[in-house]
Short mmCIF file of C-alpha atoms and ligand atoms in Angstrom, two decimals:
data_model
loop_
_atom_site.label_atom_id
_atom_site.label_comp_id
_atom_site.label_asym_id
_atom_site.label_seq_id
_atom_site.Cartn_x
_atom_site.Cartn_y
_atom_site.Cartn_z
CA MET A 147 13.61 -136.00 31.81
CA THR A 148 16.47 -138.22 30.70
CA THR A 149 17.30 -138.24 27.00
CA THR A 150 19.67 -140.62 25.29
CA THR A 151 21.60 -140.37 22.08
CA ASN A 152 19.11 -142.94 20.71
CA ASP A 153 16.58 -140.06 20.56
CA PHE A 154 18.36 -138.69 17.47
CA ARG A 155 15.90 -137.02 15.06
CA PRO A 156 17.48 -135.95 11.75
CA GLY A 157 16.69 -132.27 11.14
CA LEU A 158 15.32 -132.11 14.72
CA GLU A 159 11.88 -132.79 13.23
CA GLY A 160 9.22 -132.88 15.96
CA VAL A 161 11.70 -131.91 18.69
CA VAL A 162 10.32 -129.21 21.02
CA ALA A 163 13.27 -126.95 21.83
CA ALA A 164 11.53 -123.80 23.14
CA GLU A 165 8.32 -122.45 24.64
CA THR A 166 6.91 -119.37 22.94
CA ARG A 167 3.89 -117.09 23.11
CA LEU A 168 4.82 -115.50 19.79
CA SER A 169 3.38 -117.80 17.14
CA HIS A 170 2.06 -121.28 16.64
CA ALA A 171 2.06 -123.13 13.34
CA ASP A 172 -0.38 -126.03 13.47
CA GLY A 173 0.78 -128.22 10.63
CA GLN A 174 -2.02 -130.75 10.88
CA ARG A 175 -4.81 -128.12 10.80
CA GLY A 176 -3.02 -125.73 8.45
CA GLU A 177 -3.33 -122.80 10.87
CA LEU A 178 -0.99 -120.07 12.05
CA VAL A 179 -1.58 -118.07 15.22
CA ILE A 180 0.38 -114.84 15.80
CA ALA A 181 0.41 -113.87 19.50
CA GLY A 182 -3.12 -115.20 19.89
CA PHE A 183 -4.54 -113.91 16.61
CA PRO A 184 -5.38 -116.21 13.70
CA LEU A 185 -3.20 -115.02 10.82
CA GLU A 186 -6.30 -114.26 8.71
CA GLU A 187 -7.61 -111.94 11.48
CA LEU A 188 -4.42 -109.91 11.75
CA ALA A 189 -2.40 -109.86 8.54
CA GLY A 190 -4.69 -107.86 6.27
CA ARG A 191 -5.72 -105.35 8.97
CA ALA A 192 -2.71 -104.40 11.09
CA THR A 193 0.05 -102.06 10.03
CA PHE A 194 3.49 -103.65 10.34
CA GLU A 195 4.20 -101.34 13.28
CA GLU A 196 1.12 -102.70 15.10
CA ALA A 197 2.14 -106.30 14.41
CA VAL A 198 5.69 -105.71 15.70
CA TYR A 199 4.34 -103.97 18.81
CA LEU A 200 2.04 -106.94 19.40
CA LEU A 201 4.95 -109.38 19.25
CA TRP A 202 7.24 -107.29 21.42
CA HIS A 203 4.63 -106.30 24.05
CA ASP A 204 2.04 -109.09 23.82
CA HIS A 205 -0.88 -106.73 23.23
CA LEU A 206 -2.11 -104.55 20.39
CA PRO A 207 -0.94 -100.96 20.89
CA THR A 208 -3.29 -98.10 21.72
CA LYS A 209 -3.30 -95.18 19.30
CA ASP A 210 -0.75 -93.30 21.41
CA GLU A 211 1.45 -96.36 21.81
CA VAL A 212 1.62 -97.10 18.10
CA THR A 213 2.21 -93.43 17.27
CA GLY A 214 5.13 -93.31 19.72
CA PHE A 215 6.51 -96.64 18.51
CA ALA A 216 6.34 -95.57 14.85
CA ALA A 217 8.04 -92.26 15.69
CA ASP A 218 10.86 -94.08 17.53
CA LEU A 219 11.44 -96.34 14.54
CA CYS A 220 11.26 -93.42 12.16
CA ALA A 221 13.94 -91.46 14.03
CA LEU A 222 16.35 -94.40 13.81
CA ARG A 223 16.04 -95.03 10.06
CA PRO A 224 19.14 -93.09 8.84
CA LEU A 225 22.32 -95.18 8.61
CA PRO A 226 25.64 -94.33 10.26
CA GLU A 227 28.23 -93.09 7.77
CA ALA A 228 30.35 -96.20 8.26
CA THR A 229 27.46 -98.41 7.16
CA VAL A 230 26.94 -96.34 4.01
CA HIS A 231 30.66 -96.51 3.22
CA LEU A 232 30.64 -100.26 3.60
CA LEU A 233 27.61 -100.54 1.30
CA GLN A 234 29.41 -98.39 -1.28
CA GLU A 235 32.39 -100.77 -1.19
CA VAL A 236 30.16 -103.81 -1.40
CA ALA A 237 28.11 -102.35 -4.27
CA ALA A 238 31.33 -102.01 -6.28
CA LYS A 239 31.61 -105.80 -6.08
CA SER A 240 27.90 -106.34 -6.91
CA VAL A 241 27.32 -108.98 -4.25
CA PRO A 242 23.73 -110.23 -3.88
CA PRO A 243 21.56 -107.89 -1.75
CA MET A 244 21.09 -110.58 0.90
CA ASP A 245 24.86 -110.71 1.44
CA ALA A 246 25.02 -106.93 1.53
CA LEU A 247 22.22 -106.89 4.11
CA LEU A 248 24.12 -109.39 6.22
CA MET A 249 27.30 -107.30 6.07
CA GLY A 250 25.45 -104.04 6.61
CA ALA A 251 23.53 -105.46 9.57
CA ALA A 252 26.81 -106.45 11.22
CA THR A 253 27.79 -102.77 11.34
CA LEU A 254 24.78 -101.96 13.51
CA ASN A 255 26.94 -102.84 16.50
CA LEU A 256 28.96 -99.68 15.80
CA ASP A 257 26.47 -97.72 17.90
CA SER A 258 26.25 -98.74 21.52
CA PRO A 259 22.62 -98.22 22.44
CA ALA A 260 21.86 -97.88 26.12
CA THR A 261 19.39 -100.74 26.25
CA ALA A 262 18.57 -103.95 24.39
CA GLU A 263 15.17 -102.38 23.52
CA GLN A 264 16.94 -99.49 21.77
CA GLN A 265 19.16 -101.92 19.93
CA ALA A 266 16.06 -103.83 18.83
CA LEU A 267 14.44 -100.66 17.48
CA THR A 268 17.65 -99.66 15.73
CA ILE A 269 17.96 -102.99 13.95
CA LEU A 270 14.34 -103.02 12.84
CA ALA A 271 14.44 -99.39 11.69
CA ARG A 272 17.67 -99.73 9.73
CA LEU A 273 17.35 -103.04 7.89
CA PRO A 274 15.04 -101.50 5.23
CA THR A 275 17.40 -98.54 4.88
CA ILE A 276 20.34 -100.89 4.31
CA VAL A 277 18.48 -102.82 1.61
CA ALA A 278 17.19 -99.71 -0.19
CA THR A 279 20.53 -97.87 0.05
CA TYR A 280 22.43 -100.86 -1.30
CA TRP A 281 19.92 -101.45 -4.09
CA ARG A 282 20.20 -97.89 -5.33
CA LEU A 283 24.00 -97.85 -5.05
CA CYS A 284 24.15 -101.06 -7.10
CA HIS A 285 22.13 -99.37 -9.82
CA GLY A 286 24.21 -96.21 -9.88
CA GLN A 287 21.52 -94.18 -8.10
CA GLU A 288 21.79 -91.86 -5.12
CA PRO A 289 20.30 -93.33 -1.94
CA ILE A 290 17.04 -91.65 -0.93
CA ALA A 291 16.58 -90.29 2.58
CA ALA A 292 13.71 -91.76 4.57
CA ASP A 293 10.43 -89.82 4.57
CA PRO A 294 9.26 -89.31 8.19
CA GLU A 295 5.69 -88.91 6.97
CA LEU A 296 5.60 -92.48 5.67
CA SER A 297 4.97 -95.73 7.53
CA HIS A 298 7.61 -98.44 7.76
CA ALA A 299 6.20 -100.30 4.74
CA ALA A 300 5.51 -97.23 2.59
CA ASN A 301 8.90 -95.72 3.39
CA TYR A 302 10.70 -98.91 2.32
CA LEU A 303 9.06 -98.74 -1.12
CA TYR A 304 9.78 -95.02 -1.27
CA MET A 305 13.47 -95.44 -0.42
CA LEU A 306 13.77 -98.12 -3.12
CA THR A 307 11.98 -96.28 -5.92
CA GLY A 308 11.74 -92.61 -5.00
CA GLU A 309 7.97 -92.80 -5.51
CA THR A 310 5.42 -92.59 -2.73
CA PRO A 311 3.37 -95.80 -2.96
CA HIS A 312 -0.40 -95.62 -3.17
CA ALA A 313 -2.58 -97.01 -0.39
CA ALA A 314 -3.19 -100.42 -2.06
CA GLN A 315 0.55 -100.98 -2.44
CA THR A 316 1.26 -100.05 1.17
CA ARG A 317 -1.58 -102.33 2.32
CA ALA A 318 -0.20 -105.22 0.25
CA LEU A 319 3.28 -104.78 1.72
CA ASP A 320 1.94 -104.48 5.28
CA THR A 321 -0.03 -107.69 4.71
CA TYR A 322 3.06 -109.45 3.41
CA LEU A 323 5.28 -108.23 6.28
CA ASN A 324 2.66 -109.25 8.86
CA THR A 325 2.23 -112.67 7.24
CA VAL A 326 5.89 -113.63 7.54
CA ILE A 327 6.72 -111.82 10.78
CA ASP A 328 7.03 -114.99 12.84
CA HIS A 329 6.68 -118.69 12.38
CA GLY A 330 7.50 -120.86 15.36
CA LEU A 331 10.94 -122.35 15.61
CA ASN A 332 11.96 -122.11 11.96
CA ALA A 333 15.65 -122.42 11.05
CA SER A 334 16.57 -118.72 11.24
CA THR A 335 14.62 -118.15 14.48
CA PHE A 336 16.28 -121.17 16.04
CA THR A 337 19.65 -119.76 14.96
CA ALA A 338 18.85 -116.41 16.60
CA ARG A 339 17.78 -118.14 19.82
CA VAL A 340 20.94 -120.27 19.90
CA ILE A 341 23.12 -117.17 19.51
CA ILE A 342 21.33 -115.02 22.08
CA ALA A 343 21.27 -117.93 24.53
CA THR A 344 25.07 -117.70 24.74
CA GLU A 345 24.51 -114.12 26.09
CA SER A 346 25.71 -112.70 22.80
CA ASP A 347 24.01 -109.52 21.51
CA LEU A 348 20.97 -108.84 19.33
CA VAL A 349 22.95 -107.72 16.29
CA SER A 350 24.93 -110.97 16.32
CA ALA A 351 21.71 -112.97 16.65
CA VAL A 352 20.13 -111.14 13.70
CA VAL A 353 23.25 -111.51 11.54
CA GLY A 354 23.33 -115.27 12.25
CA ALA A 355 19.63 -115.53 11.46
CA LEU A 356 20.15 -113.68 8.17
CA GLY A 357 22.73 -116.31 7.23
CA ALA A 358 20.23 -119.09 7.90
CA LEU A 359 17.42 -117.31 6.06
CA LYS A 360 19.33 -116.85 2.83
CA GLY A 361 19.45 -120.57 2.00
CA PRO A 362 17.07 -121.75 -0.75
CA LEU A 363 15.35 -124.25 1.52
CA HIS A 364 14.29 -121.44 3.85
CA GLY A 365 13.94 -117.86 2.66
CA GLY A 366 15.56 -118.15 -0.72
CA ALA A 367 12.71 -119.88 -2.59
CA PRO A 368 10.44 -117.07 -3.86
CA GLY A 369 12.83 -115.87 -6.58
CA PRO A 370 13.09 -119.33 -8.18
CA ALA A 371 9.32 -119.82 -7.74
CA LEU A 372 8.61 -116.71 -9.80
CA ASP A 373 11.30 -117.59 -12.36
CA MET A 374 9.47 -120.86 -12.85
CA VAL A 375 6.17 -119.09 -13.57
CA PHE A 376 7.91 -116.78 -16.06
CA GLU A 377 9.71 -119.66 -17.76
CA ILE A 378 6.41 -121.50 -18.16
CA GLY A 379 4.94 -118.36 -19.71
CA SER A 380 1.48 -119.71 -20.56
CA ALA A 381 -0.87 -122.13 -18.80
CA ASP A 382 -0.83 -124.69 -21.64
CA ARG A 383 2.95 -125.16 -21.23
CA ALA A 384 2.76 -125.80 -17.47
CA GLU A 385 2.28 -129.57 -17.46
CA ALA A 386 5.18 -130.43 -19.81
CA TYR A 387 7.52 -128.02 -18.00
CA LEU A 388 6.64 -129.26 -14.53
CA ARG A 389 6.80 -132.94 -15.52
CA ALA A 390 10.26 -132.42 -17.02
CA LYS A 391 11.44 -130.82 -13.78
CA LEU A 392 10.02 -133.59 -11.62
CA ASP A 393 11.40 -136.28 -13.99
CA ARG A 394 14.85 -134.77 -13.43
CA GLY A 395 14.28 -135.20 -9.67
CA GLU A 396 14.15 -131.43 -9.10
CA ARG A 397 11.97 -129.80 -6.45
CA LEU A 398 9.27 -127.33 -7.38
CA MET A 399 10.12 -124.14 -5.52
CA GLY A 400 7.19 -122.75 -3.55
CA PHE A 401 5.72 -126.16 -2.70
CA GLY A 402 6.03 -128.42 0.31
CA HIS A 403 6.67 -127.53 3.93
CA ARG A 404 8.29 -129.21 6.89
CA VAL A 405 5.42 -128.29 9.23
CA TYR A 406 2.32 -127.69 7.10
CA LYS A 407 1.04 -130.95 5.73
CA VAL A 408 -2.53 -129.78 4.87
CA ARG A 409 -2.11 -126.18 3.68
CA ASP A 410 0.16 -123.24 4.41
CA PRO A 411 -2.28 -120.56 5.69
CA ARG A 412 0.18 -117.85 4.68
CA ALA A 413 -0.15 -118.91 1.05
CA ASP A 414 -3.92 -118.30 1.21
CA VAL A 415 -3.55 -114.86 2.82
CA LEU A 416 -0.95 -113.81 0.26
CA SER A 417 -2.93 -115.24 -2.64
CA VAL A 418 -5.80 -112.88 -1.70
CA ALA A 419 -3.37 -109.96 -1.26
CA ALA A 420 -1.81 -110.68 -4.67
CA GLU A 421 -5.19 -110.92 -6.36
CA LYS A 422 -6.23 -107.51 -4.96
CA LEU A 423 -2.92 -105.92 -5.91
CA PHE A 424 -3.02 -107.15 -9.51
CA GLN A 425 -6.71 -106.22 -9.89
CA GLU A 426 -5.94 -102.73 -8.59
CA ALA A 427 -3.16 -102.41 -11.17
CA GLY A 428 -5.64 -103.41 -13.90
CA ASP A 429 -3.83 -106.51 -15.23
CA SER A 430 -4.36 -109.91 -13.61
CA SER A 431 -2.72 -112.01 -16.34
CA LEU A 432 0.34 -112.95 -14.24
CA TYR A 433 -1.85 -113.77 -11.26
CA ASP A 434 -4.06 -116.01 -13.44
CA LEU A 435 -1.00 -117.77 -14.88
CA ALA A 436 0.43 -118.33 -11.40
CA LYS A 437 -2.87 -119.83 -10.20
CA ALA A 438 -2.85 -122.22 -13.18
CA VAL A 439 0.79 -123.20 -12.49
CA GLU A 440 -0.07 -123.67 -8.80
CA GLN A 441 -2.94 -126.04 -9.55
CA LYS A 442 -0.94 -128.07 -12.05
CA SER A 443 1.98 -128.30 -9.62
CA ILE A 444 -0.22 -129.59 -6.79
CA ASP A 445 -1.82 -132.17 -9.13
CA LEU A 446 1.55 -133.41 -10.39
CA LEU A 447 3.18 -133.47 -6.94
CA ALA A 448 0.33 -135.76 -5.82
CA VAL A 449 1.24 -138.11 -8.68
CA TYR A 450 5.04 -137.93 -8.30
CA LYS A 451 5.13 -137.88 -4.49
CA PRO A 452 2.02 -139.79 -3.40
CA GLY A 453 1.17 -139.59 0.28
CA ARG A 454 3.36 -136.50 0.84
CA ASN A 455 0.50 -133.99 0.41
CA LEU A 456 2.78 -131.27 -0.96
CA GLN A 457 0.89 -127.96 -1.07
CA THR A 458 1.70 -124.39 -2.01
CA ASN A 459 3.89 -122.69 0.58
CA VAL A 460 4.26 -119.03 1.52
CA GLU A 461 7.07 -118.43 -0.97
CA PHE A 462 4.96 -118.97 -4.07
CA PHE A 463 2.58 -116.07 -3.38
CA THR A 464 5.28 -114.00 -1.74
CA ALA A 465 6.84 -113.90 -5.19
CA LEU A 466 3.63 -112.63 -6.76
CA VAL A 467 2.95 -109.95 -4.13
CA LEU A 468 6.50 -108.62 -4.17
CA HIS A 469 6.70 -108.71 -7.96
CA GLY A 470 3.34 -106.90 -8.07
CA LEU A 471 4.92 -104.21 -5.88
CA GLY A 472 7.66 -103.77 -8.46
CA LEU A 473 10.40 -105.49 -6.47
CA ASP A 474 13.14 -107.33 -8.32
CA THR A 475 13.53 -111.02 -7.37
CA ASP A 476 16.90 -110.24 -5.75
CA LEU A 477 14.99 -108.16 -3.20
CA PHE A 478 12.58 -110.91 -2.18
CA THR A 479 14.66 -112.58 0.53
CA PRO A 480 15.95 -109.27 1.99
CA THR A 481 12.33 -108.07 2.18
CA PHE A 482 11.39 -111.27 4.00
CA ALA A 483 14.26 -110.55 6.41
CA ILE A 484 13.03 -107.01 7.08
CA SER A 485 9.86 -108.52 8.50
CA ARG A 486 11.20 -111.68 10.14
CA ALA A 487 13.78 -109.63 12.05
CA ALA A 488 10.90 -108.48 14.27
CA GLY A 489 10.16 -112.12 15.07
CA TRP A 490 13.82 -112.96 15.64
CA ILE A 491 14.14 -110.09 18.10
CA ALA A 492 10.97 -111.09 19.97
CA HIS A 493 12.32 -114.65 20.23
CA CYS A 494 15.64 -113.34 21.50
CA PHE A 495 13.88 -111.51 24.35
CA GLU A 496 11.92 -114.68 25.14
CA GLN A 497 15.05 -116.81 25.06
CA LYS A 498 17.03 -114.38 27.23
CA ALA A 499 14.26 -114.54 29.83
CA THR A 500 14.80 -118.31 30.18
CA GLY A 501 18.50 -117.78 30.94
CA ARG A 502 19.22 -121.21 29.46
CA LEU A 503 22.07 -122.04 27.06
CA ILE A 504 20.92 -124.13 24.06
CA ARG A 505 23.25 -127.06 23.78
CA PRO A 506 21.88 -130.29 22.24
CA SER A 507 23.82 -133.54 21.98
CA SER A 508 25.16 -135.54 19.08
CA ARG A 509 25.52 -139.24 18.57
CA TYR A 510 29.08 -140.22 17.77
CA ILE A 511 29.29 -142.53 14.72
CA GLY A 512 33.04 -142.24 14.00
CA GLU A 513 35.96 -144.60 14.56
CA MET A 514 37.25 -145.50 18.01
CA ASP A 515 40.63 -146.42 19.47
CA ARG A 516 42.74 -145.16 16.57
CA GLU A 517 46.49 -145.13 17.14
CA TRP A 518 48.79 -142.23 16.28
CA GLN A 519 51.22 -142.76 13.37
CA PRO A 520 54.08 -140.35 12.62
CA VAL A 521 53.64 -138.64 9.25
CA GLU A 522 56.68 -140.43 7.77
CA ILE A 523 55.05 -143.83 7.97
CA ARG A 524 51.43 -142.97 7.00
CA ASP A 525 50.09 -144.59 3.78
N1 ACO B 223 9.06 -130.51 -5.16
C1 ACO B 223 9.25 -131.82 -5.41
N2 ACO B 223 9.39 -132.75 -4.44
C2 ACO B 223 9.34 -132.33 -3.18
C3 ACO B 223 9.14 -130.97 -2.84
C4 ACO B 223 8.99 -130.05 -3.89
N3 ACO B 223 8.81 -128.75 -3.65
N4 ACO B 223 9.13 -130.86 -1.51
C5 ACO B 223 9.33 -132.08 -1.01
N5 ACO B 223 9.46 -132.97 -2.02
C6 ACO B 223 9.65 -134.40 -1.92
C7 ACO B 223 11.07 -134.75 -1.49
O1 ACO B 223 11.92 -134.91 -2.60
C8 ACO B 223 10.85 -136.06 -0.77
O2 ACO B 223 10.69 -137.07 -1.72
P1 ACO B 223 11.25 -138.55 -1.45
O3 ACO B 223 10.54 -139.03 -0.24
O4 ACO B 223 10.91 -139.27 -2.70
O5 ACO B 223 12.73 -138.39 -1.20
C9 ACO B 223 9.48 -135.84 -0.10
O6 ACO B 223 8.78 -134.89 -0.91
C10 ACO B 223 9.57 -135.31 1.31
O7 ACO B 223 10.51 -134.27 1.31
P2 ACO B 223 11.31 -133.79 2.58
O8 ACO B 223 12.61 -133.26 2.13
O9 ACO B 223 11.30 -134.83 3.65
O10 ACO B 223 10.42 -132.65 3.08
P3 ACO B 223 10.88 -131.61 4.12
O11 ACO B 223 9.80 -131.48 5.08
O12 ACO B 223 12.22 -131.86 4.69
O13 ACO B 223 11.09 -130.35 3.18
C11 ACO B 223 11.02 -128.32 2.14
C12 ACO B 223 10.42 -129.20 3.25
C13 ACO B 223 12.51 -128.19 2.35
C14 ACO B 223 10.37 -126.94 2.23
C15 ACO B 223 10.73 -128.97 0.78
O14 ACO B 223 9.34 -129.15 0.62
C16 ACO B 223 11.29 -128.17 -0.39
O15 ACO B 223 12.47 -128.33 -0.71
N6 ACO B 223 10.48 -127.31 -1.05
C17 ACO B 223 10.96 -126.50 -2.12
C18 ACO B 223 11.72 -125.30 -1.58
C19 ACO B 223 10.80 -124.26 -0.95
O16 ACO B 223 9.72 -123.96 -1.45
N7 ACO B 223 11.26 -123.71 0.19
C20 ACO B 223 10.53 -122.69 0.95
C21 ACO B 223 9.87 -123.32 2.15
S1 ACO B 223 8.87 -122.16 3.02
C22 ACO B 223 9.94 -121.32 4.05
O17 ACO B 223 10.96 -121.82 4.44
C23 ACO B 223 9.63 -119.94 4.49
#
């Protein structure tokens, strides 16, 4: 097919730049399919290990397969000394955890695993350890060694807090991790595919993807979304607060999506997970407030941005689930990354199999035929 520079689409909206069997976000129907499974079928049932195995192998694991896979991940959790030293240095400067994760992840190339599969396992196993280690160092606490008896999700909470989570907490985190594990050709996944397509390595692809994820228009929204709910404080203050924000031309974090124009199915799955988590903890007041803020936001967005159909996106309920698990807002985006890394890696394997460099075109809109002037005579 011949393309011309007249085909320019700002933001590449609607441009198909890859084929994938990993996930499909149907924006018109408000549906997300993960390797053949409707999100609602998979997210609340699978462990994160099962969901990762599904993406990496294109089938649900047998009992033996998932046991072996979990054991492989478990064995790779401890960090090399150099990574811990780097995190100690970085903690002294109190950089945001997402930046520390990015720097820590870059050290994962210190080991030279025999195969790309081993490198993939190493990255996935160690990202939670980097986040938890850094978090504790930042708060003057000793890092906690991984517990081999705990699953990926449970161990992450354990390494952060030192407390073994109860079953409802582990289930909520597994549901969250499964919900955000992959999502078509989003910005960070595209970044990972571009990097791996140059025949670079998996660590470089993941580090690049982390950089894309940290921006507020991608993975950085849940913190501000929760801050907004806290600032509103009570349902009767929501309308005035939200109107003032919209009057100032500000965006409401946690609403709107480039692909989903009807509903973001991930928001529904996480809303249910959040409701269960807060009920289990015996206090649903924050959940009730968030639902009231959500409804008022949707109503006002319809008034301020008619025809745009701006709905709740995944970040809004991400904030509630992760807050309900006791995570600080600074940990929200790194926790998103811990899951999405599995998707990035699966996309990298897919992209490598195509053997095709990603190299789009640009349309030149600059000056032509300029003439060189020596510096002495320039105005
Ligand atoms: N609040 C207020 N107005 C909004 C919002 C919002 N959350 N989202 C979009 N709009 C407005 C835009 O200002 C624009 O208005 P205009 O036509 O008057 O200029 C119109 O709706 C369309 O906006 P676009 O920027 O074209 O929408 P796009 O598809 O590019 O943006 C995005 C999607 C970036 C997610 C946007 O909705 C947004 O900024 N949301 C808030 C941030 C957020 O929640 N990000 C997390 C997204 S989920 C994820 O990445 C995992």
